[in-house]
XYZ file of N, CA and C in Angstrom:
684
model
N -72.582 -59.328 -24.264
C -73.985 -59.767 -24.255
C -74.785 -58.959 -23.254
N -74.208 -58.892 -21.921
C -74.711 -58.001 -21.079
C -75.040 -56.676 -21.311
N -74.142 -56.172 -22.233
C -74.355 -54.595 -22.889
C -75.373 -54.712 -23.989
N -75.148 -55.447 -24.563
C -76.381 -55.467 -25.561
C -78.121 -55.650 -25.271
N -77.861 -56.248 -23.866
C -78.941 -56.804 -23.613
C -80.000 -54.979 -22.736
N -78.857 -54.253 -22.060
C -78.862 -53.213 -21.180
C -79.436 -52.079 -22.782
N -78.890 -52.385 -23.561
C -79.108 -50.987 -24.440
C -80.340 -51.835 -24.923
N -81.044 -52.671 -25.044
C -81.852 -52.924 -25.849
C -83.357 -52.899 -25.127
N -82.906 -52.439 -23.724
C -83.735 -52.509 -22.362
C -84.026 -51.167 -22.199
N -83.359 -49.878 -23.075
C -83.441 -48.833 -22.823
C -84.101 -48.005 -23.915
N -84.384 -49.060 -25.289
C -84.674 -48.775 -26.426
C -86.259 -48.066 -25.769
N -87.394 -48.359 -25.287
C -88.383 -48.093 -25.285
C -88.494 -46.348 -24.633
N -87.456 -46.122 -23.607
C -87.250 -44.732 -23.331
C -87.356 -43.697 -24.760
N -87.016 -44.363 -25.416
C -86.463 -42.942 -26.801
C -87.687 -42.529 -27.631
N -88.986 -42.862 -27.345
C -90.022 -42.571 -28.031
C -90.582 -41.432 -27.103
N -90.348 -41.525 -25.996
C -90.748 -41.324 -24.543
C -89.895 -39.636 -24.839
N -88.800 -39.860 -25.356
C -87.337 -38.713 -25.393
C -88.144 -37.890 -25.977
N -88.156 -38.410 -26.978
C -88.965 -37.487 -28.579
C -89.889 -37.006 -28.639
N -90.977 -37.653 -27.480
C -92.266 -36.973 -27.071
C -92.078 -35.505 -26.579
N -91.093 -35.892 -25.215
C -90.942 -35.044 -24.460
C -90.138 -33.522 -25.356
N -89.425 -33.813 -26.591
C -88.611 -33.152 -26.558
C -90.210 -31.835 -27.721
N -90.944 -32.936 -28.107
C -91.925 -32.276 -29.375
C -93.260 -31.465 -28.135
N -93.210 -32.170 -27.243
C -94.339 -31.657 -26.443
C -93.156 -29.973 -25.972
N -92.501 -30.123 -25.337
C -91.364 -28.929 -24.912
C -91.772 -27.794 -26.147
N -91.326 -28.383 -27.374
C -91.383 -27.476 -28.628
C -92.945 -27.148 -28.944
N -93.562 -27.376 -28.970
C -95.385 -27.131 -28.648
C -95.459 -25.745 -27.714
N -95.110 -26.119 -26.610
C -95.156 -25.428 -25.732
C -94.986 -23.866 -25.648
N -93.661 -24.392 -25.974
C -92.481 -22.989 -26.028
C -93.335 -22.412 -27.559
N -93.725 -22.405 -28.919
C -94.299 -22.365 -29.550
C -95.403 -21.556 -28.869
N -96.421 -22.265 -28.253
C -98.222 -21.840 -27.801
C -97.671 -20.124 -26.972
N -96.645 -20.180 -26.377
C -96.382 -19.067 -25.083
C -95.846 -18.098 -26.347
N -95.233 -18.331 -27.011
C -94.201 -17.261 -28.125
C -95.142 -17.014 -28.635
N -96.122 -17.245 -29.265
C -97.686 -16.498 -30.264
C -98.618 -15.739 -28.645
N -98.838 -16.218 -27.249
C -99.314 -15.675 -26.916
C -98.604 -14.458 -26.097
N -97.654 -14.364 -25.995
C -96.452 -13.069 -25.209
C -96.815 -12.244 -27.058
N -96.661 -12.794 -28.080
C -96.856 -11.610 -29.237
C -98.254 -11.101 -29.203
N -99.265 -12.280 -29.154
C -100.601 -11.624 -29.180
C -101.300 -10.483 -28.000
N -100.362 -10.661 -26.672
C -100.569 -10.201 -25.848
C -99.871 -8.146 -26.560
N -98.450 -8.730 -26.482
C -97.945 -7.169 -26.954
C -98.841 -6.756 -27.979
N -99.405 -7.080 -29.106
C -100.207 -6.709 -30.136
C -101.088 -6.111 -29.706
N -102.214 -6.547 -28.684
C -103.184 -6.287 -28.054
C -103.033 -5.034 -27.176
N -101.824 -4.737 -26.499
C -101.274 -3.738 -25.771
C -101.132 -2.528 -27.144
N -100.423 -3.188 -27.833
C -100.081 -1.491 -28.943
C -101.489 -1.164 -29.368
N -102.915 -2.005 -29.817
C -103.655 -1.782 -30.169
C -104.424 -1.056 -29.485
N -104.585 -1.577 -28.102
C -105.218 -0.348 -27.048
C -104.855 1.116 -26.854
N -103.334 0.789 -26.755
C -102.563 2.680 -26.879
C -102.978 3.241 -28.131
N -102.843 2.555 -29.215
C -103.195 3.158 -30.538
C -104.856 3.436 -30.711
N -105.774 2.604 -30.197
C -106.544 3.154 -30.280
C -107.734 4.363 -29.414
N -107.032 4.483 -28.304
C -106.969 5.477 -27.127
C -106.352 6.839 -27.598
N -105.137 6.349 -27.836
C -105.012 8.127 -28.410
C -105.390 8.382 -29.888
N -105.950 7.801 -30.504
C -106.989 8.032 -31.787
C -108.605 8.249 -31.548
N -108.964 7.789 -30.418
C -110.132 7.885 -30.092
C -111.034 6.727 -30.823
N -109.851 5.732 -31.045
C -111.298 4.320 -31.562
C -111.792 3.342 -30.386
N -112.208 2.598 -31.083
C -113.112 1.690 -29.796
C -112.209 0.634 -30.461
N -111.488 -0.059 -29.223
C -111.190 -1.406 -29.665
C -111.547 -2.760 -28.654
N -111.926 -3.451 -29.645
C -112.639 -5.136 -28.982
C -111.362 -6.307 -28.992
N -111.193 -6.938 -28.093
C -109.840 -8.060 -28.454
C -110.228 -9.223 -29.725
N -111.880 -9.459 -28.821
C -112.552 -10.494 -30.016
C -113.842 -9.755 -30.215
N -114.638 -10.797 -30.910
C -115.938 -10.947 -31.110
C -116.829 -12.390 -31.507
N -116.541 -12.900 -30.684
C -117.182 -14.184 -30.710
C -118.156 -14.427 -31.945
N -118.350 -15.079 -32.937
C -119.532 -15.361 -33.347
C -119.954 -14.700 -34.373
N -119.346 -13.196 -34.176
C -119.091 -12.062 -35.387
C -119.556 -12.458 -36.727
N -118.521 -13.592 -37.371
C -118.636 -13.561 -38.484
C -120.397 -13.987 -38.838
N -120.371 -14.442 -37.993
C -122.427 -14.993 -38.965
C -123.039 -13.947 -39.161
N -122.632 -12.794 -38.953
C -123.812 -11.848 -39.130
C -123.252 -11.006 -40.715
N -122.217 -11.262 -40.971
C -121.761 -11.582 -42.357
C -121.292 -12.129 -43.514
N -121.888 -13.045 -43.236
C -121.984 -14.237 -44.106
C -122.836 -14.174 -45.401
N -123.449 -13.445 -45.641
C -124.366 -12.534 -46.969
C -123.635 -11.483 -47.210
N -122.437 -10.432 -47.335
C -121.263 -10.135 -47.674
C -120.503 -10.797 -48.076
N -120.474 -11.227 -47.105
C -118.758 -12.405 -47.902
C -119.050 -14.071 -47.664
N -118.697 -15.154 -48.446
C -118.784 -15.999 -48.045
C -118.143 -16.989 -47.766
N -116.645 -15.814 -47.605
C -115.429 -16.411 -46.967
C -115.955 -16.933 -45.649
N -116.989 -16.334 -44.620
C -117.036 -16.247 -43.340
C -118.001 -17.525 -42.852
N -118.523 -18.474 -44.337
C -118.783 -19.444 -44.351
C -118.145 -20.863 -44.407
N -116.718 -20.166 -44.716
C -115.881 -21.293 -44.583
C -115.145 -22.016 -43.685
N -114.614 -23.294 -43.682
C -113.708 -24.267 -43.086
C -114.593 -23.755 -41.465
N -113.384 -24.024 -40.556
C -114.305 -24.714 -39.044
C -112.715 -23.536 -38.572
N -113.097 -23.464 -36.963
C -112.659 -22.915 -35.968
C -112.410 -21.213 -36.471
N -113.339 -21.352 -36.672
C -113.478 -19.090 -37.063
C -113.260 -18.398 -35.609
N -112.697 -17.680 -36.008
C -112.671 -16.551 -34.747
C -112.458 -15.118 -35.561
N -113.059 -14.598 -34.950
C -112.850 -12.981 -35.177
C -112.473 -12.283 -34.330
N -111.115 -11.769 -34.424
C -110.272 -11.449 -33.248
C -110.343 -9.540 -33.138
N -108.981 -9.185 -33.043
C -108.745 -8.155 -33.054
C -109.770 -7.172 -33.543
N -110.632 -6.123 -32.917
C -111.233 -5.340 -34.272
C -111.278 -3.901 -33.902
N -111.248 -2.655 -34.039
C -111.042 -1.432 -34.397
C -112.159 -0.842 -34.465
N -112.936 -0.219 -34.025
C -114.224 0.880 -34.858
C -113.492 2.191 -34.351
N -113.688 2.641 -35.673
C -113.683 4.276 -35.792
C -114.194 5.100 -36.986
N -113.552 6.142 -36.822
C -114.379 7.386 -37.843
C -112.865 7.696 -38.815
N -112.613 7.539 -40.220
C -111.805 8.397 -41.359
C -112.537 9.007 -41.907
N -111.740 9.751 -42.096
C -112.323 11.106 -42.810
C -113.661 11.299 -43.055
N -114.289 10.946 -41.563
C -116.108 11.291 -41.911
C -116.394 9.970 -42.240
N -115.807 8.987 -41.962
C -116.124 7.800 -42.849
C -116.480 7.123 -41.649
N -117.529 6.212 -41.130
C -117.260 5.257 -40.101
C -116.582 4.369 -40.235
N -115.622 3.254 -39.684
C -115.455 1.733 -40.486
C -115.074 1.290 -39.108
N -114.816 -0.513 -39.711
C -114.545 -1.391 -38.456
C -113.593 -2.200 -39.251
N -112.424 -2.079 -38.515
C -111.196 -3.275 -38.851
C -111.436 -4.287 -38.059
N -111.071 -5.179 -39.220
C -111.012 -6.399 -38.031
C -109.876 -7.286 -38.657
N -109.834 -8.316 -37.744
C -108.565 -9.705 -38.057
C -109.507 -10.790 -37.737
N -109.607 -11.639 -38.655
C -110.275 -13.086 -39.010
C -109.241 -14.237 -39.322
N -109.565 -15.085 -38.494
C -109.542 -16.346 -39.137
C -109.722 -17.742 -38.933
N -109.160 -18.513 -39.975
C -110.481 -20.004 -39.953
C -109.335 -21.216 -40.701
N -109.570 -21.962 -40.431
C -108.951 -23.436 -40.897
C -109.504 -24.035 -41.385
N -108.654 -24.934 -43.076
C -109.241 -25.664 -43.517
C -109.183 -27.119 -43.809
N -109.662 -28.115 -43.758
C -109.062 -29.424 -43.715
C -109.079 -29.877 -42.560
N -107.958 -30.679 -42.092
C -107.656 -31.338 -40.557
C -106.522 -32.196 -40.875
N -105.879 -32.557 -39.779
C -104.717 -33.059 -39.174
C -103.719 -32.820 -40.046
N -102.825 -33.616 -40.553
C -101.618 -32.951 -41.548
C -101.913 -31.712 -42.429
N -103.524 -32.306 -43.272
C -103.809 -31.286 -44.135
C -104.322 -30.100 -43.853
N -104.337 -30.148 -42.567
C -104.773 -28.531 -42.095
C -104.594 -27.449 -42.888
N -104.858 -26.348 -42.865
C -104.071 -25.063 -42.990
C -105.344 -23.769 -42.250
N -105.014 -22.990 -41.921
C -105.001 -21.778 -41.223
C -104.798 -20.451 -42.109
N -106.087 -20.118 -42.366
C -106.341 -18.649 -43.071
C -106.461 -17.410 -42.742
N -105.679 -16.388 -42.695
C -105.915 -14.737 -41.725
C -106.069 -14.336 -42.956
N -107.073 -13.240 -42.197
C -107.072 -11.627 -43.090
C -107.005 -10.473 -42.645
N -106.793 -9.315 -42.740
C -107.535 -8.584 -41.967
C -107.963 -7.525 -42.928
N -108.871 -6.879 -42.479
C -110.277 -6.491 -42.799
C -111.168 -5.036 -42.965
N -111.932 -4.475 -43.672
C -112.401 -3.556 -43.336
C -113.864 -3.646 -43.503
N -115.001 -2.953 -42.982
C -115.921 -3.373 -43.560
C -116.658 -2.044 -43.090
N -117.571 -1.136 -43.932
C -118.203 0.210 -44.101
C -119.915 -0.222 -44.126
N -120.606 0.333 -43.720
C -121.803 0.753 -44.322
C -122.215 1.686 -45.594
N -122.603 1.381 -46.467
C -122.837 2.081 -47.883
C -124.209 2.873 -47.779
N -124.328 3.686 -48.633
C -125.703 5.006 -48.405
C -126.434 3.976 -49.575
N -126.181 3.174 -50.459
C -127.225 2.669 -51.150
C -126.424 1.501 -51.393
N -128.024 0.115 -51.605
C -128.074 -0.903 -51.575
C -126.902 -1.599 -52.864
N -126.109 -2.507 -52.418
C -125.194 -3.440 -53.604
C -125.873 -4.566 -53.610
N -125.817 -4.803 -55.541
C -125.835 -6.444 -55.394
C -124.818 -7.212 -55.194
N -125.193 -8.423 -54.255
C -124.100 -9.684 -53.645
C -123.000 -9.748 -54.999
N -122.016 -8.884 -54.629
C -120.533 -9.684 -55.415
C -119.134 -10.370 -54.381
N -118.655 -10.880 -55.092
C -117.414 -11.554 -54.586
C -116.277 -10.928 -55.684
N -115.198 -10.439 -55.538
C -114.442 -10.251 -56.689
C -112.630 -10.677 -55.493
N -111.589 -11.399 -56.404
C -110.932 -11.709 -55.490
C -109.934 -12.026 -56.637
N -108.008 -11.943 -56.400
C -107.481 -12.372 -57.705
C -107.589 -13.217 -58.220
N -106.998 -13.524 -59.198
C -107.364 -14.516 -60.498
C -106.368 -15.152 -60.103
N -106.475 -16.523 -60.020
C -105.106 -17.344 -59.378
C -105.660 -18.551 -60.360
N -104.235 -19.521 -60.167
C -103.839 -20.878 -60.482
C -105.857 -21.880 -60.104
N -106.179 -21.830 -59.361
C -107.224 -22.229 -58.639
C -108.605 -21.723 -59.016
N -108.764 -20.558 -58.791
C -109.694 -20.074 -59.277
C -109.942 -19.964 -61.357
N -108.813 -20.263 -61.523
C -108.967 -20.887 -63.903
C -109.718 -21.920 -63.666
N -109.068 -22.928 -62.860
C -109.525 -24.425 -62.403
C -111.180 -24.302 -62.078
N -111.665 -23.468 -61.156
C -112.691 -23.764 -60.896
C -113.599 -22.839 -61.476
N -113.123 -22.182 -62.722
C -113.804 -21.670 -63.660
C -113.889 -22.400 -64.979
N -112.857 -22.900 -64.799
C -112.722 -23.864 -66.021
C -113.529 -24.834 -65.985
N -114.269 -25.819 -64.481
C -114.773 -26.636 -64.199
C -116.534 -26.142 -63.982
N -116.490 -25.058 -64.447
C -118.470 -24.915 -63.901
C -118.031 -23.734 -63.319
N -117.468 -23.362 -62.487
C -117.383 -22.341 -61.648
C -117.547 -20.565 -62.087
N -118.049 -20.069 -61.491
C -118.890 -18.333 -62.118
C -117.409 -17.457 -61.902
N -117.108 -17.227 -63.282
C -116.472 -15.985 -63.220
C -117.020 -15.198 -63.874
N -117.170 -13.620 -63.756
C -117.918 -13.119 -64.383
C -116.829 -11.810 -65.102
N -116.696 -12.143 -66.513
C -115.674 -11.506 -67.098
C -116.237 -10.240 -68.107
N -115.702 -9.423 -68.838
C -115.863 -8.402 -69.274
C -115.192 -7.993 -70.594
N -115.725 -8.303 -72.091
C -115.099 -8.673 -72.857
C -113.578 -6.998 -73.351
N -114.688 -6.128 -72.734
C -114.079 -4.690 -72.714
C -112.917 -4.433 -71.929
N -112.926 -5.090 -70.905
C -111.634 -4.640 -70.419
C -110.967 -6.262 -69.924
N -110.412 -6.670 -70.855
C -109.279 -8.086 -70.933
C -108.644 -8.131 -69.514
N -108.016 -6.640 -69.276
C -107.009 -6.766 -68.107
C -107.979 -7.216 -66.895
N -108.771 -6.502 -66.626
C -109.758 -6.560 -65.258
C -110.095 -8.216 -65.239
N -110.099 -8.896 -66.088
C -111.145 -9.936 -66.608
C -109.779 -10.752 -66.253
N -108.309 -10.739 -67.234
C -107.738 -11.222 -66.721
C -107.040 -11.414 -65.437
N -107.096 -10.531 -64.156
C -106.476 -10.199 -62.978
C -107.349 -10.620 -61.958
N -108.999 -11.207 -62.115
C -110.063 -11.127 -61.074
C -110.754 -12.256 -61.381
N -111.186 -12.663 -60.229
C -112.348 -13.260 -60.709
C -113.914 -12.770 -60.126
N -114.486 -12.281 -60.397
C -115.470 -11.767 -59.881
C -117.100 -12.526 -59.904
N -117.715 -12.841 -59.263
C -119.386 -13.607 -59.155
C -119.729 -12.971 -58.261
N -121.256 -13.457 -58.298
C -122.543 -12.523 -57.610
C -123.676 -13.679 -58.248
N -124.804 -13.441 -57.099
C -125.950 -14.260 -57.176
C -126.839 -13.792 -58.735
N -126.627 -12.465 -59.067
C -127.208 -11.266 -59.886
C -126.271 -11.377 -60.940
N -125.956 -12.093 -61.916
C -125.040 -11.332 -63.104
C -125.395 -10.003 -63.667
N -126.224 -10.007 -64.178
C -126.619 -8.946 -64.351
C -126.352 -7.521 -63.550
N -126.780 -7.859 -62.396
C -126.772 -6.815 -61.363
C -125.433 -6.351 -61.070
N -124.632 -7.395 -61.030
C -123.240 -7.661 -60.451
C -122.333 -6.539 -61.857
N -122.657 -7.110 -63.433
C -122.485 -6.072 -64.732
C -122.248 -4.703 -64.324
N -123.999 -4.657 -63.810
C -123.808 -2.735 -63.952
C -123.207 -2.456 -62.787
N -123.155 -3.222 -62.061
C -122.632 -2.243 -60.452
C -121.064 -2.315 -60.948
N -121.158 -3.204 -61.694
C -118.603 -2.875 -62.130
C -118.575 -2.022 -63.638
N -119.238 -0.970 -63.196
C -119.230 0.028 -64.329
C -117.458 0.279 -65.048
N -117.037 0.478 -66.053
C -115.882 0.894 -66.457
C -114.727 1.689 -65.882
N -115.736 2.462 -65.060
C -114.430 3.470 -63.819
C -114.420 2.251 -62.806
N -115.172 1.646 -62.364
C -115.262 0.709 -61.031
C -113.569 -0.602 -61.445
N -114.483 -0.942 -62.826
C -113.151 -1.982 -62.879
C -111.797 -1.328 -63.354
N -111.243 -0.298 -63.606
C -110.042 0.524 -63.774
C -109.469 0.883 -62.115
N -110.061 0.894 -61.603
C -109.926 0.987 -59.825
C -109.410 -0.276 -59.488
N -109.475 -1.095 -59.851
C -109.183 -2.592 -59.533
C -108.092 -2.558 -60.603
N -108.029 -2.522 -61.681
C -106.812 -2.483 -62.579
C -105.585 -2.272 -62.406
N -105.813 -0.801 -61.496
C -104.417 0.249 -61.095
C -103.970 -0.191 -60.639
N -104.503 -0.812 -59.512
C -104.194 -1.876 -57.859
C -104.954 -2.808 -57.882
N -103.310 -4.036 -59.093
C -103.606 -5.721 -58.608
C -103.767 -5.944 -57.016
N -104.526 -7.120 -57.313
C -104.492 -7.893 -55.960
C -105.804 -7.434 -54.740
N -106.771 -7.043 -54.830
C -108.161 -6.413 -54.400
C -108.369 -8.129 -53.930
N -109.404 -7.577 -52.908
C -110.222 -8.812 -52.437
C -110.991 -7.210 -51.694
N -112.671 -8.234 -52.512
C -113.591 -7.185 -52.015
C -114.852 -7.803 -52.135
N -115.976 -7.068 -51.380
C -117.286 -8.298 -51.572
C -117.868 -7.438 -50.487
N -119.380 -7.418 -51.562
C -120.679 -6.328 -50.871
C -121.899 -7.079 -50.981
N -123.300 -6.704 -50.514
C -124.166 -6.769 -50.294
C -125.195 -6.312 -49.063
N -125.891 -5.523 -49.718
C -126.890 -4.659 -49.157
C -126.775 -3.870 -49.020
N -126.204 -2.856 -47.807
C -125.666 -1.654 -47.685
C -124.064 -2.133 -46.482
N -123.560 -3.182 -46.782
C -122.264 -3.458 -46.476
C -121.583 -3.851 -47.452
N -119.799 -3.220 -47.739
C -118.916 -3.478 -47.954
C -117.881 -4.119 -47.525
N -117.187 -4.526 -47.866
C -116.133 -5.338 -47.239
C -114.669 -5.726 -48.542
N -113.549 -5.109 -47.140
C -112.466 -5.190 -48.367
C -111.194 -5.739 -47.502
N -110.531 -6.762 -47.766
C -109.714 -7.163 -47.003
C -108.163 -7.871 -47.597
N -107.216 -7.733 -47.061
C -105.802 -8.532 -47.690
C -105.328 -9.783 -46.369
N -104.904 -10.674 -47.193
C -104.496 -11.815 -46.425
C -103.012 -11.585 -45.337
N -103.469 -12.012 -44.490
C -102.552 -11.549 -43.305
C -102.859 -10.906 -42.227
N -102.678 -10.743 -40.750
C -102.805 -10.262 -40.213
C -103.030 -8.831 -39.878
N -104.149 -8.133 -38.931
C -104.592 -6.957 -39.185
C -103.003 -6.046 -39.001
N -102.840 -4.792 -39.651
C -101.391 -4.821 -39.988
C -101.291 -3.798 -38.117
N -99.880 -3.556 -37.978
C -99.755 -3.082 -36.471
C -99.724 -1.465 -36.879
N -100.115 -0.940 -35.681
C -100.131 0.831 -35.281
C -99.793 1.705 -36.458
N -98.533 1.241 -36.600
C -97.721 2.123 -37.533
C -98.088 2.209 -38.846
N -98.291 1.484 -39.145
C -98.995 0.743 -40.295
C -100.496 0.885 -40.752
N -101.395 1.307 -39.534
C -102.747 1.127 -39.908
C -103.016 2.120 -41.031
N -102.865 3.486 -40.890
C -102.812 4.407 -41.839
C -102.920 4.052 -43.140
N -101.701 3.289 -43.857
C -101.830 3.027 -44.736
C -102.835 1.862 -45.109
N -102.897 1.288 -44.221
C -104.120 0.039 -44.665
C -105.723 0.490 -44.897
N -105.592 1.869 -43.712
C -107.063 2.454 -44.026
C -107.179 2.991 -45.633
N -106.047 4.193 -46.034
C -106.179 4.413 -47.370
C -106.010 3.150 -48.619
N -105.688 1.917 -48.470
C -105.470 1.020 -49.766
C -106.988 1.027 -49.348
N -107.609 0.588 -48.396
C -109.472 0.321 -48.581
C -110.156 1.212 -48.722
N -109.765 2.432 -48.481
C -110.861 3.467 -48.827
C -110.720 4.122 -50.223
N -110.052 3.474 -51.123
C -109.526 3.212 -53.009
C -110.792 2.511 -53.599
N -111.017 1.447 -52.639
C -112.161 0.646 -52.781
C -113.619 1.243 -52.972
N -113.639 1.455 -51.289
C -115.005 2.166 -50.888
C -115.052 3.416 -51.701
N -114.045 4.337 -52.225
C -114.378 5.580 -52.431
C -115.300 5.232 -54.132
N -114.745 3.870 -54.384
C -115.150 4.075 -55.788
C -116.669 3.537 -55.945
N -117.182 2.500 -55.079
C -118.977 2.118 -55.060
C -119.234 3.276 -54.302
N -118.672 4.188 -53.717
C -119.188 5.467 -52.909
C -119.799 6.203 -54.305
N -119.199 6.000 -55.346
C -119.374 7.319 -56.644
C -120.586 6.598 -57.488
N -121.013 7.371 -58.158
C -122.084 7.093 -59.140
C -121.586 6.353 -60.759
């Protein structure tokens, strides 16, 4: 009786255990993303020092000033625009960056990265969005939602979904070479207006070694609203 009475006196500790053991794991968690974000930040400076780019850690606030480009940068709550890059390819100016934003709250959270490119154009685009054709996006085409399809080329039409404030406008600017550019290479996420572009893949801005190739998959993009 005495033992029973002793363990049943000790029951209230074990919530107390479990706290301690989930707060520990939090912890150790918050320090392991910031010892990586820290090294990230280190390769990005060397890399962009001996390339001769300008690099920013953040940019506070960033995204509002493109929010008429894209209107990803209108979405969900806690945006940050982190990591970003300016430099010169091949005569080209551009600015990489790494974004991201959360949607929902508490269980249903989730947490969206991209990272990014975004150019100045020599002549004005109308506002498009073009992004893959997923499970989600049938749904919310199926329901009201603007896809803007192309009876000429099935594949493009089937692989994208593309809108713009302008149908019309949005038509001629995805001329027949434009949407065969998108054809070759599934999986595009891209979106202009005015004399900005913007072309980006989900995930983090990619590291050093790597940038190279991330500059040429976006400049596939840009080279093609670059052409007539």
């Amino acid at each position: 009786m005495v033992n029973l009475l002793r363990g049943s006196s000790s029951d209230p500790l074990i919530p107390l255990v479990f706290l301690g053991v989930a707060l520990t794991v939090v912890a150790a968690i918050a320090l392991a993303n910031r010892i990586t974000t820290n090294r990230r930040r280190k390769a990005y400076e060397t890399f962009c020092f001996e390339r001769g780019y300008r690099f920013e850690p953040e940019r506070p606030g960033e995204e509002a000033r493109h929010v008429a480009t894209c209107p990803v940068f209108s979405e969900g709550h806690r945006r940050t625009w982190g990591f970003t890059i300016v430099g010169t390819s091949g005569g080209t100016p551009f600015t990489a960056f790494e974004y991201k934003w959360t949607t929902g709250s508490g269980k249903n959270s989730h947490t969206h990265r991209i990272g990014g490119l975004l150019w100045t154009t020599e002549r004005a685009l109308s506002q498009f969005l073009v992004t893959p054709e997923g499970l989600w996006a049938r749904l919310a085409a199926y329901f009201g939602g603007q896809d803007i399809d192309f009876a000429e080329s099935p594949e493009f039409s089937r692989a994208y979904r593309l809108r713009g404030s302008d149908e019309a406008a949005v038509r001629a600017l995805f001329t027949p070479a434009r949407r065969q550019v998108f054809e070759l290479v599934r999986g595009q996420h891209a979106a202009g207006a005015g004399r900005e572009l913007m072309w980006w893949r989900d995930g983090a801005l990619p590291s050093p070694d790597q940038f190279d190739t991330f500059i040429m998959e976006g400049e596939r993009i840009r080279v093609a609203f670059a052409r007539d």
